[in-house]
Coordinates of C-alpha atoms in Angstrom, one line a residue:
Chain A
M1 CA -21.0 -28.8 23.8
T2 CA -23.7 -26.3 24.0
D3 CA -23.5 -22.8 22.4
T4 CA -23.3 -21.2 26.0
D5 CA -20.2 -23.5 26.9
L6 CA -18.9 -23.0 23.3
I7 CA -19.0 -19.2 23.6
A8 CA -17.2 -19.2 27.0
G9 CA -14.5 -21.7 25.4
L10 CA -14.0 -19.3 22.3
R11 CA -13.4 -16.3 24.7
N12 CA -11.1 -17.9 26.5
G13 CA -9.1 -19.0 23.1
D14 CA -9.7 -22.6 24.0
P15 CA -8.4 -24.3 20.8
R16 CA -11.0 -27.1 21.2
A17 CA -13.9 -24.8 21.1
E18 CA -12.2 -22.9 18.2
R19 CA -11.9 -26.2 16.4
L20 CA -15.4 -27.4 17.2
L21 CA -17.0 -23.9 16.0
Y22 CA -14.9 -24.6 12.7
D23 CA -16.2 -28.2 12.1
R24 CA -19.6 -27.1 12.9
H25 CA -20.0 -24.4 10.1
V26 CA -17.0 -24.5 7.8
D27 CA -19.0 -26.7 5.1
R28 CA -21.9 -24.2 5.2
V29 CA -19.6 -21.2 4.8
Y30 CA -17.5 -22.7 2.3
R31 CA -20.4 -23.6 0.1
L32 CA -21.9 -20.1 0.3
A33 CA -18.7 -18.5 -0.5
H34 CA -18.0 -20.9 -3.4
R35 CA -21.5 -20.6 -4.8
M36 CA -21.0 -16.5 -4.7
T37 CA -17.6 -16.2 -6.3
G38 CA -17.6 -19.5 -8.2
D39 CA -14.0 -19.7 -7.7
E40 CA -12.3 -22.4 -5.2
T41 CA -9.3 -20.2 -4.3
L42 CA -11.4 -17.2 -3.5
A43 CA -13.9 -19.5 -1.6
R44 CA -11.2 -20.8 0.6
D45 CA -9.9 -17.0 1.2
F46 CA -13.2 -15.8 2.3
T47 CA -14.1 -19.0 4.4
Q48 CA -10.5 -18.5 6.2
D49 CA -11.1 -14.8 6.5
T50 CA -14.6 -15.5 8.2
F51 CA -13.0 -17.8 10.8
V52 CA -10.0 -15.5 11.5
R53 CA -12.5 -12.6 12.2
A54 CA -14.6 -14.6 14.3
F55 CA -12.0 -15.8 16.4
S56 CA -10.7 -12.3 17.1
R57 CA -14.1 -10.7 17.5
I58 CA -15.6 -13.1 19.7
V59 CA -15.2 -10.7 22.7
D60 CA -17.7 -8.6 20.8
F61 CA -20.3 -11.1 20.6
R62 CA -23.1 -9.9 22.7
G63 CA -25.2 -13.1 22.6
D64 CA -28.2 -11.3 21.1
A65 CA -28.2 -13.7 18.4
A66 CA -27.5 -17.3 17.8
L67 CA -23.8 -18.0 17.4
A68 CA -24.3 -19.5 14.1
T69 CA -26.1 -16.5 12.8
W70 CA -23.5 -14.3 14.0
L71 CA -20.9 -16.4 12.3
Q72 CA -22.9 -16.3 9.2
A73 CA -23.1 -12.3 9.1
I74 CA -19.5 -12.4 9.2
A75 CA -19.2 -14.7 6.4
V76 CA -21.9 -12.6 4.3
N77 CA -20.0 -9.5 5.2
V78 CA -16.5 -11.0 4.1
I79 CA -17.9 -12.3 0.7
L80 CA -19.7 -9.5 -0.2
N81 CA -16.7 -7.0 0.4
G82 CA -14.3 -9.4 -1.0
L83 CA -16.4 -9.5 -4.2
R84 CA -16.2 -5.6 -4.2
K85 CA -12.5 -5.7 -3.7
V86 CA -12.0 -8.2 -6.3
R87 CA -13.8 -6.1 -8.8
R88 CA -12.0 -2.9 -7.9
I89 CA -8.9 -4.9 -8.3
H90 CA -9.9 -6.2 -11.9
S91 CA -11.1 -2.8 -12.8
R92 CA -7.4 -1.4 -12.3
E93 CA -5.8 -4.3 -14.2
V94 CA -8.4 -4.7 -17.1
G95 CA -9.9 -1.3 -17.6
V96 CA -13.5 -0.1 -16.8
D97 CA -15.0 -0.9 -20.1
E98 CA -13.6 -4.4 -20.2
L99 CA -14.9 -5.1 -16.6
P100 CA -17.3 -7.9 -16.5
D101 CA -20.4 -7.5 -14.4
T102 CA -20.1 -10.7 -12.7
P103 CA -18.2 -13.5 -12.1
V104 CA -17.0 -15.2 -15.4
T105 CA -20.2 -16.4 -17.5
R106 CA -21.0 -16.8 -20.7
R107 CA -23.0 -13.7 -22.0
E108 CA -24.0 -14.9 -25.5
A109 CA -27.3 -16.3 -26.0
E110 CA -27.6 -20.0 -24.8
P111 CA -30.2 -22.6 -26.2
D112 CA -30.0 -24.7 -23.2
L113 CA -32.4 -23.3 -20.5
K114 CA -30.2 -24.4 -17.4
H115 CA -27.6 -22.6 -19.0
R116 CA -29.5 -19.7 -19.4
L117 CA -30.6 -19.9 -15.9
R118 CA -26.8 -19.8 -14.7
A119 CA -26.1 -16.9 -16.5
A120 CA -29.2 -15.1 -15.4
I121 CA -28.2 -15.9 -11.6
A122 CA -24.6 -14.8 -12.2
A123 CA -25.9 -11.4 -13.7
L124 CA -28.0 -10.5 -10.5
P125 CA -26.6 -7.7 -8.4
D126 CA -24.7 -9.1 -5.6
G127 CA -27.0 -8.2 -2.9
Y128 CA -29.9 -10.0 -4.7
R129 CA -27.7 -12.8 -5.6
M130 CA -26.7 -13.5 -2.1
V131 CA -30.6 -13.4 -0.8
F132 CA -31.5 -15.9 -3.8
V133 CA -28.4 -18.1 -3.2
M134 CA -29.1 -18.3 0.5
H135 CA -32.8 -18.9 0.4
D136 CA -33.4 -21.1 -2.9
V137 CA -30.1 -22.7 -3.2
E138 CA -28.8 -23.1 0.3
G139 CA -32.1 -23.3 2.2
F140 CA -31.8 -20.4 4.7
T141 CA -34.8 -19.0 6.3
H142 CA -35.6 -15.4 5.6
E143 CA -35.0 -14.9 9.4
E144 CA -31.4 -16.2 9.0
I145 CA -30.8 -14.0 5.9
A146 CA -32.1 -11.0 7.7
A147 CA -29.6 -11.6 10.6
S148 CA -26.8 -12.1 8.4
L149 CA -27.7 -8.9 6.2
G150 CA -28.9 -6.7 9.0
I151 CA -32.2 -6.3 7.5
Q152 CA -35.7 -7.2 8.3
P153 CA -37.2 -10.5 7.1
G154 CA -39.8 -8.8 5.1
T155 CA -36.9 -7.0 3.4
S156 CA -35.5 -10.2 2.6
K157 CA -38.6 -11.7 1.3
A158 CA -39.0 -8.6 -0.9
Q159 CA -35.4 -9.0 -2.2
L160 CA -36.0 -12.4 -3.2
S161 CA -39.4 -11.6 -4.6
R162 CA -37.3 -9.0 -7.0
A163 CA -34.5 -11.4 -7.7
R164 CA -36.9 -13.9 -9.0
G165 CA -38.5 -11.4 -11.0
K166 CA -35.4 -10.6 -12.9
L167 CA -34.6 -13.9 -13.3
R168 CA -38.0 -14.6 -14.8
E169 CA -37.6 -11.6 -17.1
A170 CA -34.1 -12.9 -18.1
L171 CA -35.6 -16.1 -18.9
S172 CA -38.7 -14.7 -20.7
D173 CA -37.6 -16.3 -24.0
F174 CA -38.3 -19.8 -22.2
A175 CA -41.7 -18.7 -20.7
G176 CA -43.9 -21.5 -20.1
E177 CA -40.8 -24.1 -20.4
W178 CA -40.5 -24.6 -16.6
A179 CA -44.1 -25.6 -16.7
S180 CA -43.6 -28.5 -18.5
Chain B
M1 CA -50.0 -25.3 -8.5
T2 CA -49.8 -21.6 -10.0
D3 CA -47.4 -20.4 -12.5
D4 CA -45.5 -18.6 -9.9
E5 CA -45.3 -21.7 -7.9
R6 CA -44.0 -23.7 -10.7
F7 CA -41.4 -21.1 -11.6
E8 CA -39.9 -21.1 -8.0
Q9 CA -39.9 -24.8 -8.1
F10 CA -38.0 -24.6 -11.4
L11 CA -35.6 -22.3 -9.9
R12 CA -34.9 -24.5 -6.9
E13 CA -34.2 -27.4 -8.9
G14 CA -32.4 -25.4 -11.8
A15 CA -30.0 -23.8 -9.3
A16 CA -29.5 -26.5 -7.3
D17 CA -25.8 -27.1 -8.5
Y18 CA -25.4 -23.4 -9.1
E19 CA -21.6 -23.0 -8.3
A20 CA -21.5 -26.1 -6.2
P21 CA -18.2 -26.9 -5.1
R22 CA -16.6 -30.0 -6.6
G23 CA -15.5 -32.6 -4.3
D24 CA -15.1 -32.3 -0.4
V25 CA -14.6 -29.2 1.7
P26 CA -10.7 -28.6 2.0
R27 CA -11.2 -28.7 5.8
E28 CA -7.9 -29.4 6.8
E29 CA -6.1 -27.3 4.5
M30 CA -8.1 -24.1 5.6
W31 CA -7.8 -25.1 8.8
N32 CA -4.0 -25.1 8.8
A33 CA -3.9 -21.6 6.8
I34 CA -6.3 -20.2 9.5
C35 CA -3.9 -21.3 12.3
A36 CA -0.9 -20.2 10.3
Q37 CA -2.5 -16.5 9.8
R38 CA -3.2 -16.3 13.5
I39 CA 0.0 -17.4 14.7
A40 CA 2.3 -15.6 12.6
P41 CA 0.4 -13.1 10.3
A42 CA 3.5 -11.3 9.3
T43 CA 5.7 -14.2 8.4
S44 CA 5.7 -16.8 5.7
P45 CA 3.5 -19.9 6.4
V46 CA 6.7 -21.7 5.1
L47 CA 8.2 -21.9 8.8
A48 CA 5.8 -24.9 9.1
R49 CA 7.9 -26.6 6.3
T50 CA 10.7 -29.1 7.0
T51 CA 12.8 -27.7 4.1
M52 CA 14.5 -24.8 5.0
R53 CA 15.1 -22.6 1.8
R54 CA 16.5 -19.2 1.2
W55 CA 12.6 -17.6 1.3
T56 CA 12.3 -19.1 5.1
W57 CA 15.6 -17.6 6.4
I58 CA 14.3 -14.2 4.8
G59 CA 11.1 -14.5 6.4
M60 CA 12.8 -15.4 10.0
A61 CA 15.2 -12.5 9.6
A62 CA 12.6 -10.2 8.8
T63 CA 10.5 -11.2 11.8
L64 CA 13.6 -10.7 14.1
L65 CA 14.3 -7.3 12.7
L66 CA 10.6 -6.6 13.4
G67 CA 10.8 -7.5 16.7
V68 CA 13.7 -5.5 17.2
G69 CA 12.5 -2.5 15.4
I70 CA 9.3 -2.1 16.9
G71 CA 10.9 -2.3 20.3
R72 CA 13.5 0.2 19.6
Y73 CA 10.4 2.3 18.2
V74 CA 8.3 2.0 21.3
Y75 CA 11.4 3.0 23.4
R76 CA 12.2 6.1 21.6
S77 CA 8.7 6.9 21.7
Q78 CA 8.6 7.0 25.5
P79 CA 8.1 10.7 26.9
T80 CA 11.3 12.2 28.0
P81 CA 12.0 13.7 31.5
A82 CA 12.8 17.3 30.7
P83 CA 12.2 19.7 27.8
A84 CA 15.7 21.2 28.4
V85 CA 17.3 17.8 27.9
I86 CA 15.3 17.4 24.5
A87 CA 16.6 21.0 23.3
A88 CA 20.2 20.3 24.3
T89 CA 20.1 17.2 22.3
L90 CA 18.4 18.3 19.3
S91 CA 20.1 17.3 15.9
P92 CA 21.0 20.0 13.6
T93 CA 19.1 18.3 10.8
S94 CA 15.6 18.5 13.1
P95 CA 12.6 17.8 10.9
S96 CA 11.7 21.5 10.7
D97 CA 14.9 22.1 8.8
N98 CA 14.1 19.3 6.4
P99 CA 12.3 19.8 3.2
P100 CA 8.6 19.2 3.1
A101 CA 7.5 15.5 3.4
T102 CA 7.0 13.7 0.4
P103 CA 3.4 12.9 -0.1
L104 CA 2.6 9.2 -0.2
D105 CA 0.5 9.8 -3.4
A106 CA 3.0 11.6 -5.1
P107 CA 6.3 9.7 -4.7
K108 CA 9.2 10.9 -6.4
P109 CA 11.4 8.6 -8.5
V110 CA 14.5 9.1 -6.2
V111 CA 13.9 8.6 -2.5
P112 CA 15.1 11.6 -0.6
E113 CA 17.7 10.9 1.9
S114 CA 15.9 12.9 4.5
P115 CA 13.3 10.8 6.4
S116 CA 9.9 11.7 5.3
A117 CA 7.1 12.5 7.7
P118 CA 5.7 9.2 8.7
V119 CA 1.9 8.5 8.2
S120 CA 0.1 9.2 11.7
T121 CA 2.1 7.0 13.7
T122 CA 2.5 9.0 16.9
P123 CA 2.0 6.8 19.9
S124 CA 0.2 9.3 21.6
S125 CA -2.5 9.3 19.2
T126 CA -5.8 7.1 19.8
N127 CA -4.8 5.2 16.8
G128 CA -1.3 4.3 18.4
A129 CA -2.0 0.6 18.5
Y130 CA -3.2 0.3 14.9
A131 CA -0.2 2.7 13.7
V132 CA 2.0 -0.2 15.2
A133 CA 0.1 -3.0 13.6
S134 CA 0.3 -0.9 10.5
A135 CA 4.1 -0.2 10.7
R136 CA 4.7 -4.0 11.5
H137 CA 2.8 -5.1 8.6
L138 CA 4.3 -2.7 6.1
Q139 CA 7.6 -3.6 7.2
A140 CA 7.0 -7.2 6.4
V141 CA 5.3 -6.5 3.1
Q142 CA 8.5 -4.4 2.1
V143 CA 10.6 -7.3 2.9
L144 CA 8.7 -9.6 0.9
L145 CA 8.5 -7.3 -2.3
T146 CA 12.5 -6.1 -1.9
S147 CA 12.9 -9.8 -2.0
Y148 CA 10.7 -10.5 -4.8
S149 CA 12.6 -7.7 -6.4
T150 CA 16.1 -9.1 -6.0
E151 CA 16.0 -13.0 -5.5
T152 CA 16.3 -15.8 -8.3
V153 CA 13.0 -17.1 -9.4
D154 CA 12.2 -20.7 -9.5
T155 CA 9.0 -22.7 -9.4
H156 CA 9.6 -23.7 -5.5
S157 CA 10.1 -20.1 -4.5
D158 CA 7.1 -18.9 -6.9
S159 CA 4.9 -21.2 -4.2
L160 CA 6.5 -19.9 -1.5
V161 CA 6.0 -16.1 -2.6
A162 CA 2.4 -16.8 -3.1
A163 CA 1.8 -18.5 0.2
W164 CA 3.4 -15.7 1.9
A165 CA 1.7 -13.2 0.0
R166 CA -1.6 -14.8 0.9
G167 CA -1.0 -14.2 4.6
L168 CA 0.1 -10.8 4.1
L169 CA -3.1 -10.1 1.8
T170 CA -5.2 -11.3 4.5
N171 CA -3.7 -8.7 6.9
T172 CA -3.8 -5.9 4.5
R173 CA -7.4 -6.5 4.1
L174 CA -7.9 -6.5 7.9
L175 CA -6.1 -3.2 8.1
L176 CA -8.3 -1.7 5.3
D177 CA -11.3 -2.6 7.2
S178 CA -10.0 -1.1 10.2
P179 CA -9.5 2.4 11.6
A180 CA -5.9 2.1 10.5
A181 CA -7.3 3.0 6.9
R182 CA -9.1 6.3 8.0
D183 CA -5.9 8.0 7.1
P184 CA -6.3 8.5 3.2
Q185 CA -2.8 8.2 2.5
R186 CA -2.4 4.8 4.3
A187 CA -5.7 3.8 2.9
R188 CA -4.4 4.4 -0.7
L189 CA -1.0 2.6 0.2
L190 CA -3.0 -0.3 1.6
Q191 CA -5.3 -0.5 -1.6
D192 CA -2.3 -0.7 -3.9
L193 CA -0.5 -3.2 -1.5
E194 CA -3.6 -5.3 -2.0
V195 CA -3.3 -5.1 -5.9
I196 CA 0.2 -6.2 -5.9
L197 CA -0.4 -9.1 -3.2
V198 CA -3.4 -10.3 -5.2
Q199 CA -1.2 -10.6 -8.5
L200 CA 1.7 -12.4 -6.4
V201 CA -0.9 -14.9 -4.9
Q202 CA -2.7 -15.5 -8.4
R203 CA 0.4 -16.3 -10.4
S204 CA 0.8 -20.1 -10.6
P205 CA 4.1 -21.5 -10.0
G206 CA 6.7 -21.4 -12.6
A207 CA 4.7 -18.5 -13.8
L208 CA 5.8 -16.9 -17.3
A209 CA 8.0 -14.2 -17.6
A210 CA 4.9 -11.9 -18.6
D211 CA 3.1 -12.8 -15.3
R212 CA 6.1 -11.8 -13.2
S213 CA 6.8 -8.6 -15.3
D214 CA 3.0 -7.6 -14.6
V215 CA 3.8 -7.7 -10.9
E216 CA 7.0 -5.6 -11.6
R217 CA 5.1 -3.2 -13.8
T218 CA 2.6 -2.5 -11.0
M219 CA 5.2 -2.1 -8.5
E220 CA 6.9 0.2 -10.8
K221 CA 4.0 2.1 -11.7
T222 CA 2.5 2.5 -7.9
Q223 CA 6.3 3.1 -6.8
I224 CA 5.4 0.9 -4.1
I225 CA 8.7 0.3 -2.5
P226 CA 9.7 4.2 -1.9
R227 CA 6.3 4.6 -0.7
L228 CA 6.6 1.8 1.8
R229 CA 10.1 3.2 3.0
S230 CA 8.4 6.5 3.5
A231 CA 5.3 5.3 5.2
L232 CA 7.6 3.5 7.8
P233 CA 8.3 5.4 11.1
T234 CA 11.8 6.6 11.4
G235 CA 14.0 4.5 13.5
L236 CA 12.7 1.1 12.3
P237 CA 15.5 -0.4 10.2
S238 CA 14.8 -0.8 6.7
G239 CA 15.0 -4.7 6.8
T240 CA 16.5 -4.9 3.5
D241 CA 20.3 -4.7 4.4

């Protein structure tokens, strides 16, 4: 089924079209949500929210972007907003001073480079981490990232560059090890 | 290869398994949850279960009450034929004679008997549709929280409560992102509801008494049930009888 037929089916509320959209994109949406949250429950919630919103907003889809890109933009929005709300909820329960800046991660020095890399990625601000995960981990192009985030491809490249710079700074103790 | 290129390659290889999901994507479970949310967003997903338990009947009764209540609310909100008729039938305790409405952000420990002013729910307003959706949603949450506070708890009911709360949590978040949250009082109410629903969702089956008391403490601290009663338009049944 082409995207045009799929969109027509979705607008008509065709269950087969909805399931087809879901099957085509759920893996990628779920993987991105899981990588951003590190939590299976949140990843499921955000994935479900993404598709619920997509099905309810398909009438607003203007066709000026690919259907996959439009869906991905919804997913990114759900994930980023969801992460902010999770932190706000945690701040009420835990107290601002105890609030971790990132998903749970070990912050003490780790001798292992890979563990330090993991912690450094988790410590990135959400926006930088999203661009880094989408590009370097999930393989999205800058055009896809830009369309998802509502920015220009050049801005996506700049943010990726800054994210990598922050990671390099965080791993400065291991400078040169990645060269070996 | 430059140093930058080597570092980028290291990043790609080193981060390949960063927070990667373990096992297969739970496609069918998520699809079922999506369908449940779309078909019956204000009721417990236990309607799909074959075993009818007490929480299921409460959810169904709440849905029936909601349907009746919304119908009565819409009917009462229809324009009346003539002002003279209205004046002739005004109750002696018209809203203008009542004490000022209790603001949602400063609830009193004892709920006043006179109805408080609803939060922006006049059907003639441009947000009439969202107001009705909000009222329906708040009604469903009120049923859940009131039932949670009064029902006996066991492991199975904990699971049902979590599943029920999960559906309501999705709708709460949708309302927070919608024009329904433009009203500051409603937005604060929805935010507090979100906190409580997250606590209910995150509680594991057979949760310790301490976990349960955390939820009850939050409900008490936020005075959520009196605020829900105050936020619902007059004319809707309380749903808790």
